[in-house]
């Protein structure tokens, strides 16, 4: 009887550990946004050197990228944004100019 209880406890512990590791792995894969941040920085570089026409729209994998000029509080801003279509995560950079 004790062997059966010990076996069940070991199985439950390993199952919980497996579920925890799986959750951590899925979260780390979904939040991997390094390449899209690099793309936004590259677009900022192109804009700063006059090689990017506005507005600019693009799509990469599950990300929708847009670069738009907006007037906010009397000042011009260029908004660089990327929105993940799977999990609604959004990354935004802005450049101000007068």
PDB file of C-alpha atoms in Angstrom:
ATOM      1  CA  UNK A   1       0.000   0.000   0.000  1.00  0.00           C
ATOM      2  CA  UNK A   2       2.790   2.444   0.885  1.00  0.00           C
ATOM      3  CA  UNK A   3       4.487   1.713  -2.424  1.00  0.00           C
ATOM      4  CA  UNK A   4       1.325   2.609  -4.326  1.00  0.00           C
ATOM      5  CA  UNK A   5       0.930   5.900  -2.432  1.00  0.00           C
ATOM      6  CA  UNK A   6       4.602   6.777  -2.982  1.00  0.00           C
ATOM      7  CA  UNK A   7       4.326   5.991  -6.693  1.00  0.00           C
ATOM      8  CA  UNK A   8       1.248   8.181  -7.047  1.00  0.00           C
ATOM      9  CA  UNK A   9       2.971  11.037  -5.208  1.00  0.00           C
ATOM     10  CA  UNK A  10       6.032  10.778  -7.467  1.00  0.00           C
ATOM     11  CA  UNK A  11       3.835  10.794 -10.580  1.00  0.00           C
ATOM     12  CA  UNK A  12       1.895  13.833  -9.325  1.00  0.00           C
ATOM     13  CA  UNK A  13       5.109  15.732  -8.521  1.00  0.00           C
ATOM     14  CA  UNK A  14       6.588  15.014 -11.960  1.00  0.00           C
ATOM     15  CA  UNK A  15       3.309  15.983 -13.648  1.00  0.00           C
ATOM     16  CA  UNK A  16       3.240  19.318 -11.800  1.00  0.00           C
ATOM     17  CA  UNK A  17       6.886  19.976 -12.696  1.00  0.00           C
ATOM     18  CA  UNK A  18       6.194  19.177 -16.340  1.00  0.00           C
ATOM     19  CA  UNK A  19       3.198  21.530 -16.459  1.00  0.00           C
ATOM     20  CA  UNK A  20       5.225  24.327 -14.844  1.00  0.00           C
ATOM     21  CA  UNK A  21       8.115  23.942 -17.298  1.00  0.00           C
ATOM     22  CA  UNK A  22       5.686  23.833 -20.229  1.00  0.00           C
ATOM     23  CA  UNK A  23       4.023  27.044 -19.057  1.00  0.00           C
ATOM     24  CA  UNK A  24       7.387  28.799 -18.687  1.00  0.00           C
ATOM     25  CA  UNK A  25       8.480  27.674 -22.149  1.00  0.00           C
ATOM     26  CA  UNK A  26       5.265  28.831 -23.829  1.00  0.00           C
ATOM     27  CA  UNK A  27       5.460  32.215 -22.095  1.00  0.00           C
ATOM     28  CA  UNK A  28       9.078  32.763 -23.104  1.00  0.00           C
ATOM     29  CA  UNK A  29       8.335  31.887 -26.735  1.00  0.00           C
ATOM     30  CA  UNK A  30       5.283  34.183 -26.906  1.00  0.00           C
ATOM     31  CA  UNK A  31       7.145  37.138 -25.419  1.00  0.00           C
ATOM     32  CA  UNK A  32      10.107  36.857 -27.767  1.00  0.00           C
ATOM     33  CA  UNK A  33      10.034  40.307 -29.334  1.00  0.00           C
ATOM     34  CA  UNK A  34      13.723  40.992 -29.967  1.00  0.00           C
ATOM     35  CA  UNK A  35      13.552  40.778 -33.786  1.00  0.00           C
ATOM     36  CA  UNK A  36      10.553  43.120 -33.977  1.00  0.00           C
ATOM     37  CA  UNK A  37      12.251  45.664 -31.704  1.00  0.00           C
ATOM     38  CA  UNK A  38      15.273  45.462 -33.999  1.00  0.00           C
ATOM     39  CA  UNK A  39      13.024  46.135 -37.005  1.00  0.00           C
ATOM     40  CA  UNK A  40      11.497  49.193 -35.302  1.00  0.00           C
ATOM     41  CA  UNK A  41      14.981  50.537 -34.533  1.00  0.00           C
ATOM     42  CA  UNK A  42      15.985  49.942 -38.165  1.00  0.00           C
ATOM     43  CA  UNK A  43      12.918  51.897 -39.320  1.00  0.00           C
ATOM     44  CA  UNK A  44      13.879  54.731 -36.948  1.00  0.00           C
ATOM     45  CA  UNK A  45      17.342  54.756 -38.503  1.00  0.00           C
ATOM     46  CA  UNK A  46      15.877  54.881 -42.024  1.00  0.00           C
ATOM     47  CA  UNK A  47      13.539  57.718 -41.009  1.00  0.00           C
ATOM     48  CA  UNK A  48      16.378  59.710 -39.431  1.00  0.00           C
ATOM     49  CA  UNK A  49      18.350  59.459 -42.686  1.00  0.00           C
ATOM     50  CA  UNK A  50      15.430  60.339 -44.978  1.00  0.00           C
ATOM     51  CA  UNK A  51      15.026  56.848 -46.461  1.00  0.00           C
ATOM     52  CA  UNK A  52      11.540  56.121 -45.073  1.00  0.00           C
ATOM     53  CA  UNK A  53       8.363  57.603 -46.512  1.00  0.00           C
ATOM     54  CA  UNK A  54       5.442  58.141 -44.142  1.00  0.00           C
ATOM     55  CA  UNK A  55       3.036  56.563 -43.451  1.00  0.00           C
ATOM     56  CA  UNK A  56       4.725  53.162 -43.553  1.00  0.00           C
ATOM     57  CA  UNK A  57       2.900  49.864 -42.974  1.00  0.00           C
ATOM     58  CA  UNK A  58       4.389  46.372 -42.886  1.00  0.00           C
ATOM     59  CA  UNK A  59       3.700  42.879 -41.574  1.00  0.00           C
ATOM     60  CA  UNK A  60       6.175  40.364 -40.178  1.00  0.00           C
ATOM     61  CA  UNK A  61       5.002  36.975 -38.944  1.00  0.00           C
ATOM     62  CA  UNK A  62       2.333  37.835 -36.342  1.00  0.00           C
ATOM     63  CA  UNK A  63       3.263  41.520 -36.063  1.00  0.00           C
ATOM     64  CA  UNK A  64       1.635  44.501 -37.773  1.00  0.00           C
ATOM     65  CA  UNK A  65       4.084  47.399 -38.034  1.00  0.00           C
ATOM     66  CA  UNK A  66       3.115  50.991 -38.683  1.00  0.00           C
ATOM     67  CA  UNK A  67       5.002  54.262 -38.726  1.00  0.00           C
ATOM     68  CA  UNK A  68       2.864  57.405 -38.728  1.00  0.00           C
ATOM     69  CA  UNK A  69       3.347  61.096 -38.115  1.00  0.00           C
ATOM     70  CA  UNK A  70       1.007  62.684 -35.558  1.00  0.00           C
ATOM     71  CA  UNK A  71       0.551  66.138 -34.062  1.00  0.00           C
ATOM     72  CA  UNK A  72       0.224  66.031 -30.271  1.00  0.00           C
ATOM     73  CA  UNK A  73       0.075  69.115 -28.043  1.00  0.00           C
ATOM     74  CA  UNK A  74       1.238  71.279 -30.910  1.00  0.00           C
ATOM     75  CA  UNK A  75       4.342  69.201 -31.584  1.00  0.00           C
ATOM     76  CA  UNK A  76       4.986  66.721 -34.341  1.00  0.00           C
ATOM     77  CA  UNK A  77       5.762  63.149 -33.423  1.00  0.00           C
ATOM     78  CA  UNK A  78       6.614  60.096 -35.444  1.00  0.00           C
ATOM     79  CA  UNK A  79       5.121  56.985 -33.857  1.00  0.00           C
ATOM     80  CA  UNK A  80       6.766  53.613 -34.530  1.00  0.00           C
ATOM     81  CA  UNK A  81       4.481  50.815 -33.361  1.00  0.00           C
ATOM     82  CA  UNK A  82       4.150  47.065 -33.699  1.00  0.00           C
ATOM     83  CA  UNK A  83       1.106  45.052 -32.616  1.00  0.00           C
ATOM     84  CA  UNK A  84       1.109  41.282 -32.168  1.00  0.00           C
ATOM     85  CA  UNK A  85      -2.069  39.879 -33.707  1.00  0.00           C
ATOM     86  CA  UNK A  86      -2.013  36.724 -31.568  1.00  0.00           C
ATOM     87  CA  UNK A  87      -1.670  38.117 -28.049  1.00  0.00           C
ATOM     88  CA  UNK A  88      -2.362  41.876 -28.557  1.00  0.00           C
ATOM     89  CA  UNK A  89       1.073  42.860 -27.244  1.00  0.00           C
ATOM     90  CA  UNK A  90       2.098  46.301 -28.486  1.00  0.00           C
ATOM     91  CA  UNK A  91       5.517  47.929 -28.730  1.00  0.00           C
ATOM     92  CA  UNK A  92       5.661  51.697 -29.286  1.00  0.00           C
ATOM     93  CA  UNK A  93       8.555  54.081 -29.860  1.00  0.00           C
ATOM     94  CA  UNK A  94       8.149  57.755 -30.665  1.00  0.00           C
ATOM     95  CA  UNK A  95      10.414  60.498 -31.981  1.00  0.00           C
ATOM     96  CA  UNK A  96       9.543  64.126 -31.299  1.00  0.00           C
ATOM     97  CA  UNK A  97      10.387  66.961 -33.649  1.00  0.00           C
ATOM     98  CA  UNK A  98       9.382  70.596 -33.653  1.00  0.00           C
TER      99      UNK A  98
END
